[in-house]
CSV table of C-alpha atoms and ligand atoms in Angstrom, one decimal:
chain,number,residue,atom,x,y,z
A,1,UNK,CA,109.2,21.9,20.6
A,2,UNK,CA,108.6,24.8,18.3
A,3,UNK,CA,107.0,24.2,14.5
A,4,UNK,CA,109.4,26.3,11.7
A,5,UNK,CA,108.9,25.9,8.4
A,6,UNK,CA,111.6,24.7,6.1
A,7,UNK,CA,111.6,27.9,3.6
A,8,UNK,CA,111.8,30.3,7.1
A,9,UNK,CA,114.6,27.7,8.5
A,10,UNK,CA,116.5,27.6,4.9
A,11,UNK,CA,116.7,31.4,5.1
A,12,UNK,CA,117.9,31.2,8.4
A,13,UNK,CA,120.6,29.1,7.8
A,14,UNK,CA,121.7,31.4,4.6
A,15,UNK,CA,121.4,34.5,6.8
A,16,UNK,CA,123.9,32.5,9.8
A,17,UNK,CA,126.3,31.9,7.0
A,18,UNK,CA,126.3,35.0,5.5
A,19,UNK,CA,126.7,36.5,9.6
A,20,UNK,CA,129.4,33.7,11.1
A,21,UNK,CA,132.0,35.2,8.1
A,22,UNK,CA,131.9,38.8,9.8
A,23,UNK,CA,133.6,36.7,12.9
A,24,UNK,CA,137.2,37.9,14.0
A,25,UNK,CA,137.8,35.4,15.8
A,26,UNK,CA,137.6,31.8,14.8
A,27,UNK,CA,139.2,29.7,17.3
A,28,UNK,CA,142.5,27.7,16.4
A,29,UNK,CA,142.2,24.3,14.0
A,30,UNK,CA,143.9,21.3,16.4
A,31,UNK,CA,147.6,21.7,16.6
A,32,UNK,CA,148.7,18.8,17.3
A,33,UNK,CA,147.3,16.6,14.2
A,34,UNK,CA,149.4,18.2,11.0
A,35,UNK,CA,147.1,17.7,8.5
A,36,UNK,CA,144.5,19.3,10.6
A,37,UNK,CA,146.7,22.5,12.0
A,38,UNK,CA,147.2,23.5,8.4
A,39,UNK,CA,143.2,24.2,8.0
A,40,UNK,CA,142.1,28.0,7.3
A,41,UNK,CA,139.5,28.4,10.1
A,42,UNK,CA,137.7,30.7,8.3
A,43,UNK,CA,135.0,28.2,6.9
A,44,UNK,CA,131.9,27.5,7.9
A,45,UNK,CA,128.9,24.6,7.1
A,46,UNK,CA,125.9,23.3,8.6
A,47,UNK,CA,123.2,21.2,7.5
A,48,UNK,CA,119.5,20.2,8.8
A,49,UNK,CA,118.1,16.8,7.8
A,50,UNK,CA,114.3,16.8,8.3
A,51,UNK,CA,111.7,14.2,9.1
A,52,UNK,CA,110.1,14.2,5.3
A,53,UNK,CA,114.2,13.2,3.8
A,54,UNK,CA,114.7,17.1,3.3
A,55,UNK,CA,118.6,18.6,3.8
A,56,UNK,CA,118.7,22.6,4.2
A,57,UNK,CA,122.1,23.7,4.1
A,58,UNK,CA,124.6,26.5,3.9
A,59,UNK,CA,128.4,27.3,3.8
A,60,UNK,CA,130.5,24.9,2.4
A,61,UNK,CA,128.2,22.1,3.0
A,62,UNK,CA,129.9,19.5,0.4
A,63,UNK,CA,133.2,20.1,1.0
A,64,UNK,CA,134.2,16.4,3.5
A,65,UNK,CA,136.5,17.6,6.4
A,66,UNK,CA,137.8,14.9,9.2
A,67,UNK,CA,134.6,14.0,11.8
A,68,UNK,CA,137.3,12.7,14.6
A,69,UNK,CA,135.5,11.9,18.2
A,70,UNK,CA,132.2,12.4,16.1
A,71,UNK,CA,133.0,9.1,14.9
A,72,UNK,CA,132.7,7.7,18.4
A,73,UNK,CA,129.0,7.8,18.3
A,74,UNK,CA,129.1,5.6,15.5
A,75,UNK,CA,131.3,3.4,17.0
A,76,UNK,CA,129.6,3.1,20.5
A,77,UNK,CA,126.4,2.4,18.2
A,78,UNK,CA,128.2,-0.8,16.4
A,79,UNK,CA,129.4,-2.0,19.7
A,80,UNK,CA,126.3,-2.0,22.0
A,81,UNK,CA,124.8,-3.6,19.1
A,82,UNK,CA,127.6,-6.3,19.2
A,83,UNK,CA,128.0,-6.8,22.9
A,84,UNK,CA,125.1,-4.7,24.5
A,85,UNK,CA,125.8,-3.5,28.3
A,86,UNK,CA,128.9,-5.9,28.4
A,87,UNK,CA,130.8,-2.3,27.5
A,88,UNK,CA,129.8,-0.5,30.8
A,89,UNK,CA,131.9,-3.3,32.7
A,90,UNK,CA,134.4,-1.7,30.6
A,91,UNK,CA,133.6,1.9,30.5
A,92,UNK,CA,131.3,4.4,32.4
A,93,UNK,CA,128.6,6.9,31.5
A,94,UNK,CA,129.8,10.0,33.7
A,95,UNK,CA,130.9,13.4,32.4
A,96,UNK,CA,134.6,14.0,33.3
A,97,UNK,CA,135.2,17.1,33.8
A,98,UNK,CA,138.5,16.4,32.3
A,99,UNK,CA,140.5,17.5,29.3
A,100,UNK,CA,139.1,14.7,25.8
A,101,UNK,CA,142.7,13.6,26.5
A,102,UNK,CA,143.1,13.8,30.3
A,103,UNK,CA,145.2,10.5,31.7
A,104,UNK,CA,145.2,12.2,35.6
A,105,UNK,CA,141.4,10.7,35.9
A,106,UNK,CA,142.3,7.2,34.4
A,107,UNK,CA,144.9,6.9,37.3
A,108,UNK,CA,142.5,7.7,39.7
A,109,UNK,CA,139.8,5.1,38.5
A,110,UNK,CA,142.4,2.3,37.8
A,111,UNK,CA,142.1,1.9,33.8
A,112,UNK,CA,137.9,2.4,33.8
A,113,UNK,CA,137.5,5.7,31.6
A,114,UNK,CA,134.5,7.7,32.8
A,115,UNK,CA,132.5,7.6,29.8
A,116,UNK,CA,133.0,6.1,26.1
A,117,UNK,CA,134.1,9.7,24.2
A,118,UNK,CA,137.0,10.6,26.5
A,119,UNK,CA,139.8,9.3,24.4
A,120,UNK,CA,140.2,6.8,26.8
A,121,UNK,CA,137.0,5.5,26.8
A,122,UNK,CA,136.6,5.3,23.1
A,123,UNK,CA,139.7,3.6,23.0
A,124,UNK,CA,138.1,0.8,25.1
A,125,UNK,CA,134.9,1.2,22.9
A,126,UNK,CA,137.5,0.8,19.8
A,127,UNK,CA,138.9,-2.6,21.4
A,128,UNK,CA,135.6,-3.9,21.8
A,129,UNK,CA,134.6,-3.0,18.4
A,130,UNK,CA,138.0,-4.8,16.9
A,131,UNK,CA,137.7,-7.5,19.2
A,132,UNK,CA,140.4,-10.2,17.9
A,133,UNK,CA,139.8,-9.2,14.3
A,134,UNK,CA,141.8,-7.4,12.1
A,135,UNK,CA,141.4,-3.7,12.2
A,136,UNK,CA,140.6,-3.1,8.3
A,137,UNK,CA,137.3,-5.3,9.0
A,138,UNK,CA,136.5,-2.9,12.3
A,139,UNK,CA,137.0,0.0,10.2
A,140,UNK,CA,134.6,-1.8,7.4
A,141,UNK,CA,131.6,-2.3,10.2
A,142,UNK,CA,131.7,1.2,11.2
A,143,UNK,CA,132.2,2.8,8.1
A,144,UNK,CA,129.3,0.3,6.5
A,145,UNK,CA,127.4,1.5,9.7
A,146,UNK,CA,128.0,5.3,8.8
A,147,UNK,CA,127.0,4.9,5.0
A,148,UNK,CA,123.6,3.2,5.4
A,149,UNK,CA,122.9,5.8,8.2
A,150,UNK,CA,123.7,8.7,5.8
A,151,UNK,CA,122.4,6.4,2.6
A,152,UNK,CA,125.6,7.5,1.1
A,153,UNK,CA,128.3,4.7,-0.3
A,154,UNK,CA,130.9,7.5,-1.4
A,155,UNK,CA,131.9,8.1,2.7
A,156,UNK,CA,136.3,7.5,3.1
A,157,UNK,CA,138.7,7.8,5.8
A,158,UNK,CA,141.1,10.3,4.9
A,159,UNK,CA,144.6,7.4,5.2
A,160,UNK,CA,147.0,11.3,5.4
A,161,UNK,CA,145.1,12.3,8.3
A,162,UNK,CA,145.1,8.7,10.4
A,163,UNK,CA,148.9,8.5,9.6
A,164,UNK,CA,149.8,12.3,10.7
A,165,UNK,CA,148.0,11.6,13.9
A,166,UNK,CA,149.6,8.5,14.2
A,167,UNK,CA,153.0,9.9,14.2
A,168,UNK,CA,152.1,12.5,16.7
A,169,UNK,CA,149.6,10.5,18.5
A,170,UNK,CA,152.2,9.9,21.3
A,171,UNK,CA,148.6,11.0,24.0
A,172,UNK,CA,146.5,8.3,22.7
A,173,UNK,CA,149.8,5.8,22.6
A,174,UNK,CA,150.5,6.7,26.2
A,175,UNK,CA,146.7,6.0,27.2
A,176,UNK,CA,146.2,2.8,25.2
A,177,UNK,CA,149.6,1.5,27.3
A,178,UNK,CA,148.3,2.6,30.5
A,179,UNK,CA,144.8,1.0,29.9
A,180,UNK,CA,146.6,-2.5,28.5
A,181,UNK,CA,148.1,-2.4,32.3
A,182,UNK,CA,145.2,-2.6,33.8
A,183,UNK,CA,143.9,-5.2,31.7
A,184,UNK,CA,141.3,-3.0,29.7
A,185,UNK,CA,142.4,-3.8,26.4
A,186,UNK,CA,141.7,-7.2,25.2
A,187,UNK,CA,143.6,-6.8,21.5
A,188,UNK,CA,147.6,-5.4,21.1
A,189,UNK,CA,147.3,-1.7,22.1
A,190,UNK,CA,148.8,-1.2,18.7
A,191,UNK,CA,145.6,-2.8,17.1
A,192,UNK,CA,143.2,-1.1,19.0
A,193,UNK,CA,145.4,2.6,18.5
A,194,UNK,CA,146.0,2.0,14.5
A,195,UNK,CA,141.9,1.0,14.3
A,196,UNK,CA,141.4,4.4,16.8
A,197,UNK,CA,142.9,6.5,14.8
A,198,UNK,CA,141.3,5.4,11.3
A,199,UNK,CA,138.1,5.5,12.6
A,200,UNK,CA,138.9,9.5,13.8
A,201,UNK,CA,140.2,10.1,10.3
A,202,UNK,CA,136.9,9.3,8.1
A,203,UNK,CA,135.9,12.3,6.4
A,204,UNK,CA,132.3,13.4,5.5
A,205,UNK,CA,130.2,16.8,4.7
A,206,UNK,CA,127.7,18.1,6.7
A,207,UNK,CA,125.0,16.7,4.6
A,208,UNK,CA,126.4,13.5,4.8
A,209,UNK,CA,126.7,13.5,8.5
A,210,UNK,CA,123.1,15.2,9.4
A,211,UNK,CA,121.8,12.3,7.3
A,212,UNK,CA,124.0,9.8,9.6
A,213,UNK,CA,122.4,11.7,12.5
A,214,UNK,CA,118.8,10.6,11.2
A,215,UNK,CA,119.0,7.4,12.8
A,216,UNK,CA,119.6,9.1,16.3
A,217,UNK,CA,117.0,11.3,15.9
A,218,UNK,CA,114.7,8.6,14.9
A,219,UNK,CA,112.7,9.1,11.8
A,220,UNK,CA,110.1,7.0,10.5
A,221,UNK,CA,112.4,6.8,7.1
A,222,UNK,CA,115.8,6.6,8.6
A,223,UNK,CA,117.7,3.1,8.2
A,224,UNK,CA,116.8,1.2,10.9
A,225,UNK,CA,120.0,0.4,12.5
A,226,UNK,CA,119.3,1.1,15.9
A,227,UNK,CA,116.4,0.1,19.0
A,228,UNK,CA,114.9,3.5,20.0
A,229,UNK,CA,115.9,2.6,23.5
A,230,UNK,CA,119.8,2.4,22.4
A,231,UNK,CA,119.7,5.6,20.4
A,232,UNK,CA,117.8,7.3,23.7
A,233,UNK,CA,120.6,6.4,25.3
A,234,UNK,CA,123.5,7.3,23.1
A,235,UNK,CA,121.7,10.8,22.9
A,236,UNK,CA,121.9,11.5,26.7
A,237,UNK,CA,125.6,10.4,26.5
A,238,UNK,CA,125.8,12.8,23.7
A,239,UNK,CA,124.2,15.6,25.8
A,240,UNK,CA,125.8,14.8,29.2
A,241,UNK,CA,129.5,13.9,27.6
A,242,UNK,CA,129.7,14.6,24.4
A,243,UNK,CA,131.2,18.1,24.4
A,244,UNK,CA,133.9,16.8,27.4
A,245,UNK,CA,134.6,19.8,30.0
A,246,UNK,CA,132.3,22.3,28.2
A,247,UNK,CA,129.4,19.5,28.0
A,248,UNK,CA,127.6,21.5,30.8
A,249,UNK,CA,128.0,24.5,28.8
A,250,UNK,CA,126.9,23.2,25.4
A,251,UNK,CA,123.6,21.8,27.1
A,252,UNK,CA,122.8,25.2,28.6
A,253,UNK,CA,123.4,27.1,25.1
A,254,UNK,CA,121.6,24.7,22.7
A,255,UNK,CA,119.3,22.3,24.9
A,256,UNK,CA,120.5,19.6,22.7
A,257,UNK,CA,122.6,15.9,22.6
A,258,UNK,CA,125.9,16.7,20.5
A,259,UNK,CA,128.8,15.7,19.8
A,260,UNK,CA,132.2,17.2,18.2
A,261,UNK,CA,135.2,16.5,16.9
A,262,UNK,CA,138.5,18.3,16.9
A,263,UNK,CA,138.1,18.3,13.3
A,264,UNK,CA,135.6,21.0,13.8
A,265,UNK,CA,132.6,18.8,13.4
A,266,UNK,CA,129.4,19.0,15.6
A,267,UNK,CA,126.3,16.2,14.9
A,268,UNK,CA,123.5,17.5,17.0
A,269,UNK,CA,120.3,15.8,17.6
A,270,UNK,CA,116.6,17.3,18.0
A,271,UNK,CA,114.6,14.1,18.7
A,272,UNK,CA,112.1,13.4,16.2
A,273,UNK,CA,112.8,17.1,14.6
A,274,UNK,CA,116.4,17.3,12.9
A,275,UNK,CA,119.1,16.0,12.7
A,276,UNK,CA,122.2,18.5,12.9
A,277,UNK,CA,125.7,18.8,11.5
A,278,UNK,CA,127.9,21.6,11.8
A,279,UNK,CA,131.5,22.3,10.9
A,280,UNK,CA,133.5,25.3,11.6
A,281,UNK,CA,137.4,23.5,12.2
A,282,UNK,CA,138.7,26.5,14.6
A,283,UNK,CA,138.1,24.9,17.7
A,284,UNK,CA,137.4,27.0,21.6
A,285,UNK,CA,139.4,26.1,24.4
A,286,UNK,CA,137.2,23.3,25.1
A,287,UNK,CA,138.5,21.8,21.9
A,288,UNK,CA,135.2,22.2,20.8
A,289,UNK,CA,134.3,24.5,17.1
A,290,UNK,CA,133.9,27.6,18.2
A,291,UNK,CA,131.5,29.4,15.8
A,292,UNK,CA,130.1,26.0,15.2
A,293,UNK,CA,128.8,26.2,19.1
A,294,UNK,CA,128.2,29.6,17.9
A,295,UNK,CA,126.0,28.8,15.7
A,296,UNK,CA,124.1,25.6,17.1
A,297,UNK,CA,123.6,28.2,20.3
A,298,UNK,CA,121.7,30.5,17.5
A,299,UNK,CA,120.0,27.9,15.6
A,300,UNK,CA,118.5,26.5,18.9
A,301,UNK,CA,117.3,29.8,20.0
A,302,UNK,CA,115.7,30.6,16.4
A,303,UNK,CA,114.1,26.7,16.2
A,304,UNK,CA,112.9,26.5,20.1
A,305,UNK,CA,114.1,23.0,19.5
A,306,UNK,CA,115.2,21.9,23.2
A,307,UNK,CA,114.9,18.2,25.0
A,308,UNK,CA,114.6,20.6,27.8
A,309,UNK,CA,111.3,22.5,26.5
A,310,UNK,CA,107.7,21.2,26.4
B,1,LIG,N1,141.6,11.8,17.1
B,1,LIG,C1,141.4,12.8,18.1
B,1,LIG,C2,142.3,12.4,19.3
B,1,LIG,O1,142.3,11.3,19.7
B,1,LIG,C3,140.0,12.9,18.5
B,1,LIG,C4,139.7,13.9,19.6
B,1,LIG,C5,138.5,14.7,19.3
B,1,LIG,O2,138.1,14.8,18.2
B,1,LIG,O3,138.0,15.3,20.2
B,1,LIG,O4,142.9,13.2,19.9
């Protein structure tokens, strides 16, 4: 992986800011959460945490906007620290080449979701996480997870978001139900939905969340919260599943483990270089951010940073 200099990367970033605002076309914010449809998409963020505790940054990089599936990292990190490789009894480590949302492939596979970011298999990871408690103390071990990664107490879930996608959530209802059926839900699909959909709805900025990141891409100073082999691993889920049916494409672009949210987020991880965070909330047909991909595509070309180069 390439060397760049923080004052040469820092101008970058300003220069990729000042460029992404001359797009015309910024994807559409997710329709079917309220509270997220009513988002301009014309706003842009991203954030680089460095090895030495540095954060470069540009756009709107404090303003907190809803991290949805990013969250699932998080979570899969506080539950194979609970129950280790119990989960993949539970859940598999494929791609799906299936919509985030997509219930045809969990008919198929009789209630085993391909991999733990599918909707359906972070709603298993979510039951596993709750796990007979109540959900408020789930939602306090993530969260408490997510602030000592980030070193950052003043991290919320945004309670308007988690009840507007409760209301509409009837996708997320319908797959809880269907995985209770086959008995891979231990807890009231009710539980495990209303923990779900909190967890989706904690808010951060991209500085907040490339710090998060730090303790994926494994820096000597970054909390340690998790083995290097577990954080190996969630990375390659990141880079292999992370992005759902455009996973392939993201991969090819940027050379990197990331994951979004339909929030608009991206965390993106450069082993032992940077950890990533991106926001951009109009979202590509992939429900992926669309000038955030955009921009991770550029920012890997300008870095050289790749798992895939030498
Ligand atoms: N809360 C969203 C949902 O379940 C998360 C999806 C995403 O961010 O990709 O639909």
């Amino acid at each position: 992986m390439t060397r760049v200099s923080p004052p040469d990367l820092q101008s970058f970033l300003t220069d990729l800011d000042m460029s992404v605002h001359a797009a015309n076309d910024w994807g559409t914010p997710a329709n079917y959460i309220p509270e997220l449809a009513c988002i301009a998409p014309d706003q842009f963020a991203i954030s680089v945490a460095l090895p030495d505790g540095q954060v470069l940054s540009a756009g709107c990089h404090d303003q907190p906007f809803s991290i949805q599936s990013v969250s699932k990292v998080f979570t899969l990190a506080c539950v194979l620290g609970r129950i280790g490789d119990e989960l993949w009894d539970r859940v598999g480590r494929e791609p799906s080449g299936t919509s985030f949302d997509s219930i045809v492939l969990l008919e198929r596979e009789q209630g085993r979701p391909r991999n733990p970011f599918i909707n359906a298999g972070a709603l298993v990871t979510t039951d596993a996480l709750l796990d007979g408690r109540m959900p408020a103390d789930a939602l306090a071990e993530v969260l408490g997870f997510i602030r000592t990664a980030a070193g950052d107490t003043n991290i919320h879930i945004d309670g308007d978001v988690a009840t507007s996608e409760k209301v509409t959530g009837h996708r997320n209802t319908a797959l809880a139900y269907y995985l209770a059926s086959h008995k891979n839900l231990h807890n009231p699909p009710n539980s495990t939905l209303e923990t779900y959909f909190h967890q989706c709805a904690i808010a951060m900025n991209t500085d907040q969340l490339a710090r998060a990141g730090t303790v994926l891409a494994r820096f000597q100073n970054a909390p340690r919260l998790l083995s290097s082999e577990r954080a190996r691993r969630i990375n390659a889920l990141m880079m292999t599943c992370g992005h759902y049916d455009g996973s392939g494409d993201f991969a090819f672009r940027v050379g990197l483990p990331g994951k979004s949210g339909v929030g608009g987020g991206i965390l993106i991880i450069a082993p032992g270089k940077a950890s990533i965070a991106v926001w951009s909330p109009g979202l590509n047909n992939y429900g992926n951010s669309k000038v955030g991909t955009e921009a991770a595509h550029r920012l890997a070309q300008f870095t050289g940073w790749s798992v895939f180069a030498g």
